[in-house]
Short mmCIF file of C-alpha atoms (C1' of nucleotides) in Angstrom, two decimals:
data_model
loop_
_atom_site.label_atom_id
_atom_site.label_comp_id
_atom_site.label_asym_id
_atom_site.label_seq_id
_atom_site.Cartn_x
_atom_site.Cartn_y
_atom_site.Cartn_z
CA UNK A 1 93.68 19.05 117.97
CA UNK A 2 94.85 16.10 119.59
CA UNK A 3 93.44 14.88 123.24
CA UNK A 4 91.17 13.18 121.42
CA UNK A 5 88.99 11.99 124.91
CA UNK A 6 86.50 9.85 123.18
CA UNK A 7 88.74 7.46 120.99
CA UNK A 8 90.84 4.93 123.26
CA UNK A 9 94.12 2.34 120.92
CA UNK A 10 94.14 -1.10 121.33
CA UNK A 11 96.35 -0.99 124.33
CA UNK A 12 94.02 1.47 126.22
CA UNK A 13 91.22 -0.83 125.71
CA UNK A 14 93.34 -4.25 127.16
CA UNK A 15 93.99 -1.78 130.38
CA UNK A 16 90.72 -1.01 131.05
CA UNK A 17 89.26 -4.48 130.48
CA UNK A 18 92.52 -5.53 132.83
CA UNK A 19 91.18 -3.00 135.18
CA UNK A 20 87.71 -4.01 134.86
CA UNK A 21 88.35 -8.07 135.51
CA UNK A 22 90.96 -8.07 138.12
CA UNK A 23 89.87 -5.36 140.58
CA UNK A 24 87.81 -7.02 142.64
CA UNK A 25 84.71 -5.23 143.71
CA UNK A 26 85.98 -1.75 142.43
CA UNK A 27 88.96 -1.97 144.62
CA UNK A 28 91.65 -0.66 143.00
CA UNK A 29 95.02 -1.94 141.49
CA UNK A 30 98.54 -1.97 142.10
CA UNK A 31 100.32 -0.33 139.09
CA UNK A 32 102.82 -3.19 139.00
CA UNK A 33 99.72 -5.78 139.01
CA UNK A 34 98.25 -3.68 135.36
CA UNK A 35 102.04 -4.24 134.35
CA UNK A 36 102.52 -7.43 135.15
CA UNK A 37 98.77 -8.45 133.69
CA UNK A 38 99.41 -7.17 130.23
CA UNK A 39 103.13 -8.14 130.08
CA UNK A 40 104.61 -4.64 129.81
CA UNK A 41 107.72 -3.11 132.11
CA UNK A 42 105.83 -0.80 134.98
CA UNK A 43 107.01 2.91 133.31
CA UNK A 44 104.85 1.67 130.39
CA UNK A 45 102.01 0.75 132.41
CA UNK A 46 102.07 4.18 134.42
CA UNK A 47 102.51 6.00 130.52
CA UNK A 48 99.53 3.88 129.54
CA UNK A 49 97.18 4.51 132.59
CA UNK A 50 98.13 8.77 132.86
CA UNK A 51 96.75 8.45 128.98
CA UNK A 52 93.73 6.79 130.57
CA UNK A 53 93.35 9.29 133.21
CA UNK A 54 93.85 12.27 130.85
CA UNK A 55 90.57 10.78 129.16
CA UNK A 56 88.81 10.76 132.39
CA UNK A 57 88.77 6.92 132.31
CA UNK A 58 90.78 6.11 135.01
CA UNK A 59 91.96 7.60 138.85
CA UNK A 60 95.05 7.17 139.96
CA UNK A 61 95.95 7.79 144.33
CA UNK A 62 98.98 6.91 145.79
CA UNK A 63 99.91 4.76 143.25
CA UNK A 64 96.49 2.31 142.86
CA UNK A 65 94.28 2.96 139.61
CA UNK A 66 90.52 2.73 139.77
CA UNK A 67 87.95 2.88 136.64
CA UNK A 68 86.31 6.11 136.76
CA UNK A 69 82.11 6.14 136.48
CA UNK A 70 83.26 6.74 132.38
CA UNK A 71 85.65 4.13 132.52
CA UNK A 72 82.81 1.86 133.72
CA UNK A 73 80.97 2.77 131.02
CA UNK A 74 83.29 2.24 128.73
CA UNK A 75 84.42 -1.13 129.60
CA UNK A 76 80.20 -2.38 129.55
CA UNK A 77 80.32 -0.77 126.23
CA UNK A 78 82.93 -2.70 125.01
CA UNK A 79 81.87 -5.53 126.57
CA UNK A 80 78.58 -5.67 125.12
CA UNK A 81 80.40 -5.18 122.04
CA UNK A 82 83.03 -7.95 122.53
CA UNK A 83 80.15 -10.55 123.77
CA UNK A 84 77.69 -9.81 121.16
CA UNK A 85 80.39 -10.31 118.22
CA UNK A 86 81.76 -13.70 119.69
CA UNK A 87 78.18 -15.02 120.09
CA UNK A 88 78.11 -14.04 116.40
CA UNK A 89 81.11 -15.43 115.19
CA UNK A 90 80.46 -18.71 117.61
CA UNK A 91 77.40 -19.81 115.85
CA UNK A 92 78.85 -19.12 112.77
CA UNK A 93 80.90 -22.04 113.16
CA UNK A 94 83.94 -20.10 114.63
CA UNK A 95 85.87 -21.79 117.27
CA UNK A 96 85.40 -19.97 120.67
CA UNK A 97 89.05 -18.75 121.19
CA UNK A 98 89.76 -17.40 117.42
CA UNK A 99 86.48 -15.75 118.63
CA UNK A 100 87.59 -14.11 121.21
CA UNK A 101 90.67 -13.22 120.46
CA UNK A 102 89.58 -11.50 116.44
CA UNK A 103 86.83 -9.78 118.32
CA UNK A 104 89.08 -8.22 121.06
CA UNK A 105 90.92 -6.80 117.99
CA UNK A 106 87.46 -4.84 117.08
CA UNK A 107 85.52 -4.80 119.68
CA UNK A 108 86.85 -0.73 120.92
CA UNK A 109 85.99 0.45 117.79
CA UNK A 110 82.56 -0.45 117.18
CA UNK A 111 79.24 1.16 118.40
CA UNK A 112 77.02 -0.34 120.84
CA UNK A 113 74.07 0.65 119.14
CA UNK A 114 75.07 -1.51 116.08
CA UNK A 115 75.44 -4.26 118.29
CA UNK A 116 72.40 -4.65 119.89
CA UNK A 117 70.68 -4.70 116.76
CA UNK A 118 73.06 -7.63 115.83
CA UNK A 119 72.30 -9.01 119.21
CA UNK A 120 68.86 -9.25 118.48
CA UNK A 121 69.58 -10.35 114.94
CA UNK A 122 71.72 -13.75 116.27
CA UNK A 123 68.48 -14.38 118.70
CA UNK A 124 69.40 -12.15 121.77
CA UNK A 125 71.66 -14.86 123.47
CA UNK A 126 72.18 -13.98 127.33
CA UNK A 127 75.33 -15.29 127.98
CA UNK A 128 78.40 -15.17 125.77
CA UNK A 129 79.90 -18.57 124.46
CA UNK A 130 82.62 -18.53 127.48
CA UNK A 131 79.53 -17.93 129.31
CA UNK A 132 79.49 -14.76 130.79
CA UNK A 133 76.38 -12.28 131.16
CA UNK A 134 75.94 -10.36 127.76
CA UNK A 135 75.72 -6.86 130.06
CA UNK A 136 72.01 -5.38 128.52
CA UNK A 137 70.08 -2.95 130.84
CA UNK A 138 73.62 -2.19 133.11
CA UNK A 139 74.29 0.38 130.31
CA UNK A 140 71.53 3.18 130.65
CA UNK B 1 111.66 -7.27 115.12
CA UNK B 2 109.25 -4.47 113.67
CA UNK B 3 109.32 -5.24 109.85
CA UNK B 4 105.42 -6.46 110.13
CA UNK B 5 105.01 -6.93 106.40
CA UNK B 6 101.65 -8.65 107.26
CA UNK B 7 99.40 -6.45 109.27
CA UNK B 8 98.55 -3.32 107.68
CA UNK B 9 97.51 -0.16 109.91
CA UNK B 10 93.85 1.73 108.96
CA UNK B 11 95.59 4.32 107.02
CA UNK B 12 97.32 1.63 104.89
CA UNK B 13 93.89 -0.35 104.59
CA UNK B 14 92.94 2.97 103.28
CA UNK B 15 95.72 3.52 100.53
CA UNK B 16 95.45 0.11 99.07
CA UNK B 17 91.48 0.38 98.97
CA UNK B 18 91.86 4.05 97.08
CA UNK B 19 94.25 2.63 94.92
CA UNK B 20 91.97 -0.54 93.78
CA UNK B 21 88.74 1.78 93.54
CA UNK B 22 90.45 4.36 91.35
CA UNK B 23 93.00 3.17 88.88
CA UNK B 24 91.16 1.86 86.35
CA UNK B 25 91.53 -1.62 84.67
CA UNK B 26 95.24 -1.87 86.80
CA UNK B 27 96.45 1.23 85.28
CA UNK B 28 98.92 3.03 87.74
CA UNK B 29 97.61 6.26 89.90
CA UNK B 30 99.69 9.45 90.13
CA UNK B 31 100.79 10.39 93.43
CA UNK B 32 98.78 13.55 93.18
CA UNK B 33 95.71 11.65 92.94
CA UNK B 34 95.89 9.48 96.11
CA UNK B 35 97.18 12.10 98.09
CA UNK B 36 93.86 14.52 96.71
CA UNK B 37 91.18 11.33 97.17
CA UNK B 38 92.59 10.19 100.58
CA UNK B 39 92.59 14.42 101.61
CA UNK B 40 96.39 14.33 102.46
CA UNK B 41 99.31 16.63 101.40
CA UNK B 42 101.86 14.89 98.72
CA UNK B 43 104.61 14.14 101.17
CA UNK B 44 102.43 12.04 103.31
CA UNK B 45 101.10 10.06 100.46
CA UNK B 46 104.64 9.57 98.92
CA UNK B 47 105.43 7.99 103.23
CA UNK B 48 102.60 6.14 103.05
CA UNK B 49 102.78 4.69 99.55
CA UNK B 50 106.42 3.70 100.71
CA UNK B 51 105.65 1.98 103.74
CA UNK B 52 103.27 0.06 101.32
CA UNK B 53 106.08 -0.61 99.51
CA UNK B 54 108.37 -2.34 101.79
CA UNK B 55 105.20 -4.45 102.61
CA UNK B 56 104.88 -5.70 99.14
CA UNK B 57 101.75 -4.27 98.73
CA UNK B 58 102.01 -1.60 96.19
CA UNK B 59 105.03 -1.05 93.47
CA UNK B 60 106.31 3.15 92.54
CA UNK B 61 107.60 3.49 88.82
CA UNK B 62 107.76 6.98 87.80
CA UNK B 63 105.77 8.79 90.32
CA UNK B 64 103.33 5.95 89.74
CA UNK B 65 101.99 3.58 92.40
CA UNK B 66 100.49 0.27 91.50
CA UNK B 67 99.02 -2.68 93.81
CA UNK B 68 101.11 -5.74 93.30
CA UNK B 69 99.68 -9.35 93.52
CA UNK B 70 100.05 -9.52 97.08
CA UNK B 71 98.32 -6.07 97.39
CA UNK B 72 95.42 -7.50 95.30
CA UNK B 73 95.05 -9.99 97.39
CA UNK B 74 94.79 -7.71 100.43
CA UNK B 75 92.21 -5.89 99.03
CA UNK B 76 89.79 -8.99 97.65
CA UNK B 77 90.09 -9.92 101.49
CA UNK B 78 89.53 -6.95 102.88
CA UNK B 79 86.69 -6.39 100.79
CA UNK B 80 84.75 -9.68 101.24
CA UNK B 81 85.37 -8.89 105.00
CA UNK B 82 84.02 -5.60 104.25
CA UNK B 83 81.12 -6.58 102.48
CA UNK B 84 80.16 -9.58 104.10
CA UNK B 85 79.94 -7.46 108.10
CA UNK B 86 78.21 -4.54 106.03
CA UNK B 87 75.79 -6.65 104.96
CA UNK B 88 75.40 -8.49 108.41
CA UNK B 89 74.66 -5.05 110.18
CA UNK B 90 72.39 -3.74 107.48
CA UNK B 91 70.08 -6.84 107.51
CA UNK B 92 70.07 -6.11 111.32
CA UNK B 93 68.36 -2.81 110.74
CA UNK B 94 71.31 -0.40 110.63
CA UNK B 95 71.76 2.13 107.43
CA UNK B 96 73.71 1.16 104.82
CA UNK B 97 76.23 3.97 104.87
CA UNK B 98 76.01 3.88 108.87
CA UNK B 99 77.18 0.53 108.40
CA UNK B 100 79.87 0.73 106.15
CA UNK B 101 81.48 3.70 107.94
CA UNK B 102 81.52 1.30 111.02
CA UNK B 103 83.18 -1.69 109.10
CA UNK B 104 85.74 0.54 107.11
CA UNK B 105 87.45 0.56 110.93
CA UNK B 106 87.48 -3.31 111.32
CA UNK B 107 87.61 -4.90 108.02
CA UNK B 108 91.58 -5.01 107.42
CA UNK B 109 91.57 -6.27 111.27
CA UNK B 110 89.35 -9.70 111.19
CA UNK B 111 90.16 -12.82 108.71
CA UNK B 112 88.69 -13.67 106.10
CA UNK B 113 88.49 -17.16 107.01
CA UNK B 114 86.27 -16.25 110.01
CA UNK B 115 83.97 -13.89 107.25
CA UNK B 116 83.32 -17.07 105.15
CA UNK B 117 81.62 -18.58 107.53
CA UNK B 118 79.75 -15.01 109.06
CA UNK B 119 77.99 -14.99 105.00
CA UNK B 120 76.98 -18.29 105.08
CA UNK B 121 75.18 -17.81 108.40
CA UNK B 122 74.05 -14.33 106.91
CA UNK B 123 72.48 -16.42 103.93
CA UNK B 124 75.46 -15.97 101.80
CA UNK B 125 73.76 -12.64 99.94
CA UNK B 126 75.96 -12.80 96.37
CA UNK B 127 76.01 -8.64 96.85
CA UNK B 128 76.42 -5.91 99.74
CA UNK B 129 74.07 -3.44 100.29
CA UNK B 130 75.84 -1.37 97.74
CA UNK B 131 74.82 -3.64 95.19
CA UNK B 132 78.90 -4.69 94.94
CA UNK B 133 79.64 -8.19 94.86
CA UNK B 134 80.90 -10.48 97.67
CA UNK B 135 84.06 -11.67 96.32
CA UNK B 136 84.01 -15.18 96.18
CA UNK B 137 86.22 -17.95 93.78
CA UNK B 138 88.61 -14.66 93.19
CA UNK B 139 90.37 -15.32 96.20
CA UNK B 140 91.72 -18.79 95.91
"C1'" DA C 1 112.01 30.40 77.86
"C1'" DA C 2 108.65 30.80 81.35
"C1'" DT C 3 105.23 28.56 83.85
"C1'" DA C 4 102.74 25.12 85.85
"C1'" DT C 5 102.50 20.51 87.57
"C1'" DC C 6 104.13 16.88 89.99
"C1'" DA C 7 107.54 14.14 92.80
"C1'" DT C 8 110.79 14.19 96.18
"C1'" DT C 9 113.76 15.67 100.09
"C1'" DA C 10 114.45 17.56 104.43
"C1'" DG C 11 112.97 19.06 108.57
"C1'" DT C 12 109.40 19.36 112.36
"C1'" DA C 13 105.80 17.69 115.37
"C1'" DT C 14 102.60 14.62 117.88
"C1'" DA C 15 100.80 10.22 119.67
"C1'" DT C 16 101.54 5.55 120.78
"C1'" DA C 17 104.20 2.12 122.64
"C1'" DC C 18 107.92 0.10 124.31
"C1'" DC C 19 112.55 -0.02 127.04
"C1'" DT C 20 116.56 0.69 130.82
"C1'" DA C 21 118.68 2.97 134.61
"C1'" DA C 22 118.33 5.56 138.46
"C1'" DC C 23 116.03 7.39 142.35
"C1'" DA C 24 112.33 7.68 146.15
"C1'" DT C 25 109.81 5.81 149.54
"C1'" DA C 26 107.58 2.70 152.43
"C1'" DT C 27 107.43 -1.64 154.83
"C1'" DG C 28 108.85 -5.76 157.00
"C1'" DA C 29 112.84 -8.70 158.78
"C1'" DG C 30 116.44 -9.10 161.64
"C1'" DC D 1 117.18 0.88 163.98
"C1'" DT D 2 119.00 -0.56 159.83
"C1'" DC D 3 119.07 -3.23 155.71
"C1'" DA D 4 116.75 -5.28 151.98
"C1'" DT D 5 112.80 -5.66 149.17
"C1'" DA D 6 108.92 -3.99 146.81
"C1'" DT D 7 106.83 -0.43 144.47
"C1'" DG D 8 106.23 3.87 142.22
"C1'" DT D 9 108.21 7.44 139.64
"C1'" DT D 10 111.55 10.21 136.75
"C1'" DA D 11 114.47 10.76 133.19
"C1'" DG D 12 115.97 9.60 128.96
"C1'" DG D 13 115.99 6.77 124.91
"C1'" DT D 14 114.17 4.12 120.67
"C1'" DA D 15 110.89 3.08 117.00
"C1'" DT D 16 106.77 3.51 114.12
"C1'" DA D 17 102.85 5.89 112.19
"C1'" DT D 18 100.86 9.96 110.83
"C1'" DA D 19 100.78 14.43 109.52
"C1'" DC D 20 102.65 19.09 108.06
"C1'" DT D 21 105.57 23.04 105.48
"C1'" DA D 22 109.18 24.70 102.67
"C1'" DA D 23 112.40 23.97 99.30
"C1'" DT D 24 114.21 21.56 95.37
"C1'" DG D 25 114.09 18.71 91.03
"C1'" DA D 26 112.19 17.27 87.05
"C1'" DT D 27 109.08 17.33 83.32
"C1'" DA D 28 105.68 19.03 80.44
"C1'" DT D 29 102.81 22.72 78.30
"C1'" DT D 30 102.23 27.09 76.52
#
DNA sequence: AATATCATTAGTATATACCTAACATATGAG
DNA sequence: CTCATATGTTAGGTATATACTAATGATATT
């Protein structure tokens, strides 16, 4: 076996979160714009996103890629993920940036589930420390 | 450049743990061995112990692998990360093995610097929910 | 001496992740 | 209408990590 549809790499995960923030109102984006975003030549970024479209994350038409309804979910998974880990790390003492940037490391590979129960742990903040929505009932 | 000899990848994280759990009291472990406990053939384990190798993480005399300092050192940190996020999650309601299943992804990914402060937030609990100790004054 | 055990070499394969060079195509400027 | 630019796409190449099998070497045990 290997189309392994349900695990995404680090890289995956940046271009879906790229995806996510800089497509405005689900329009979607210019391949060149995903390369030129995450600093990679625009044969990589095409590589990158037909991975992403083999896992039924992403669409690609006449050269624009859109998040797919699983890419969606995806990126609100992660992002719950991502938001409720910074908060964590935050009032821990951590500054806000090594926050960010360890969790964004992490964030892909851990379940949701877990993380709400940490969410709740840390005193179910709403917003993240760069203060941005932590997403809650979005997901089911 | 490529030589990374300071990020390790999961499979590495892996090796070195197998290698600090099993060979008693810093005695050397056959090849054999980690290739059996880590459920690969011989020829992987021999590549992966080598990689390990060139990272100055583990030493090969004989058909015998050892950690070196350095690899010590990699372990102690990635077990207080381990230890210190497995006991976060568990005292957030999720099962212990649940838990450390989860961390075993993350734990040779996030600094231990940023884990010091996570257990003294957590209530700095001297052991994990295994009952294994949080490594503490060993590091430094 | 034969056998079993282990390490090692060599060769193959896949996935990820990056690149350059070349080509295709559309669009706007002149 | 043509030229230049922008963009997407192909083709081909490199490197690393992760795995395998088959064959060979080396060392012990019986």
């Amino acid at each position: 076996m290997s189309n392994d549809t349900n695990t995404i790499t680090k890289r995956e995960r940046d271009c879906v979160i790229c995806l996510k923030e800089n497509s405005s109102s689900g329009f979607p984006m210019r391949l060149h714009q995903v390369a030129a975003l995450m600093n990679i030549k625009a044969p990589t970024a095409l590589n990158l996103i037909r991975r992403l479209e083999r896992k039924n994350l992403v669409e690609i038409q006449d050269g624009m890629a859109m998040l797919t309804k699983k890419g969606e979910e995806t990126v609100i998974r992660i992002l719950l993920v991502h938001r409720t880990y910074e908060s964590l790390l935050c009032q821990s003492g951590v500054p806000k940036e090594t926050a960010c940037e360890e969790v964004a490391e992490v964030d892909y590979l851990m379940s949701e589930d877990n993380a709400r129960l940490v969410l709740k742990k840390i005193g179910s903040p709403e917003k993240c420390p760069h203060g941005k929505p932590i997403p809650m009932e979005e997901l089911h």
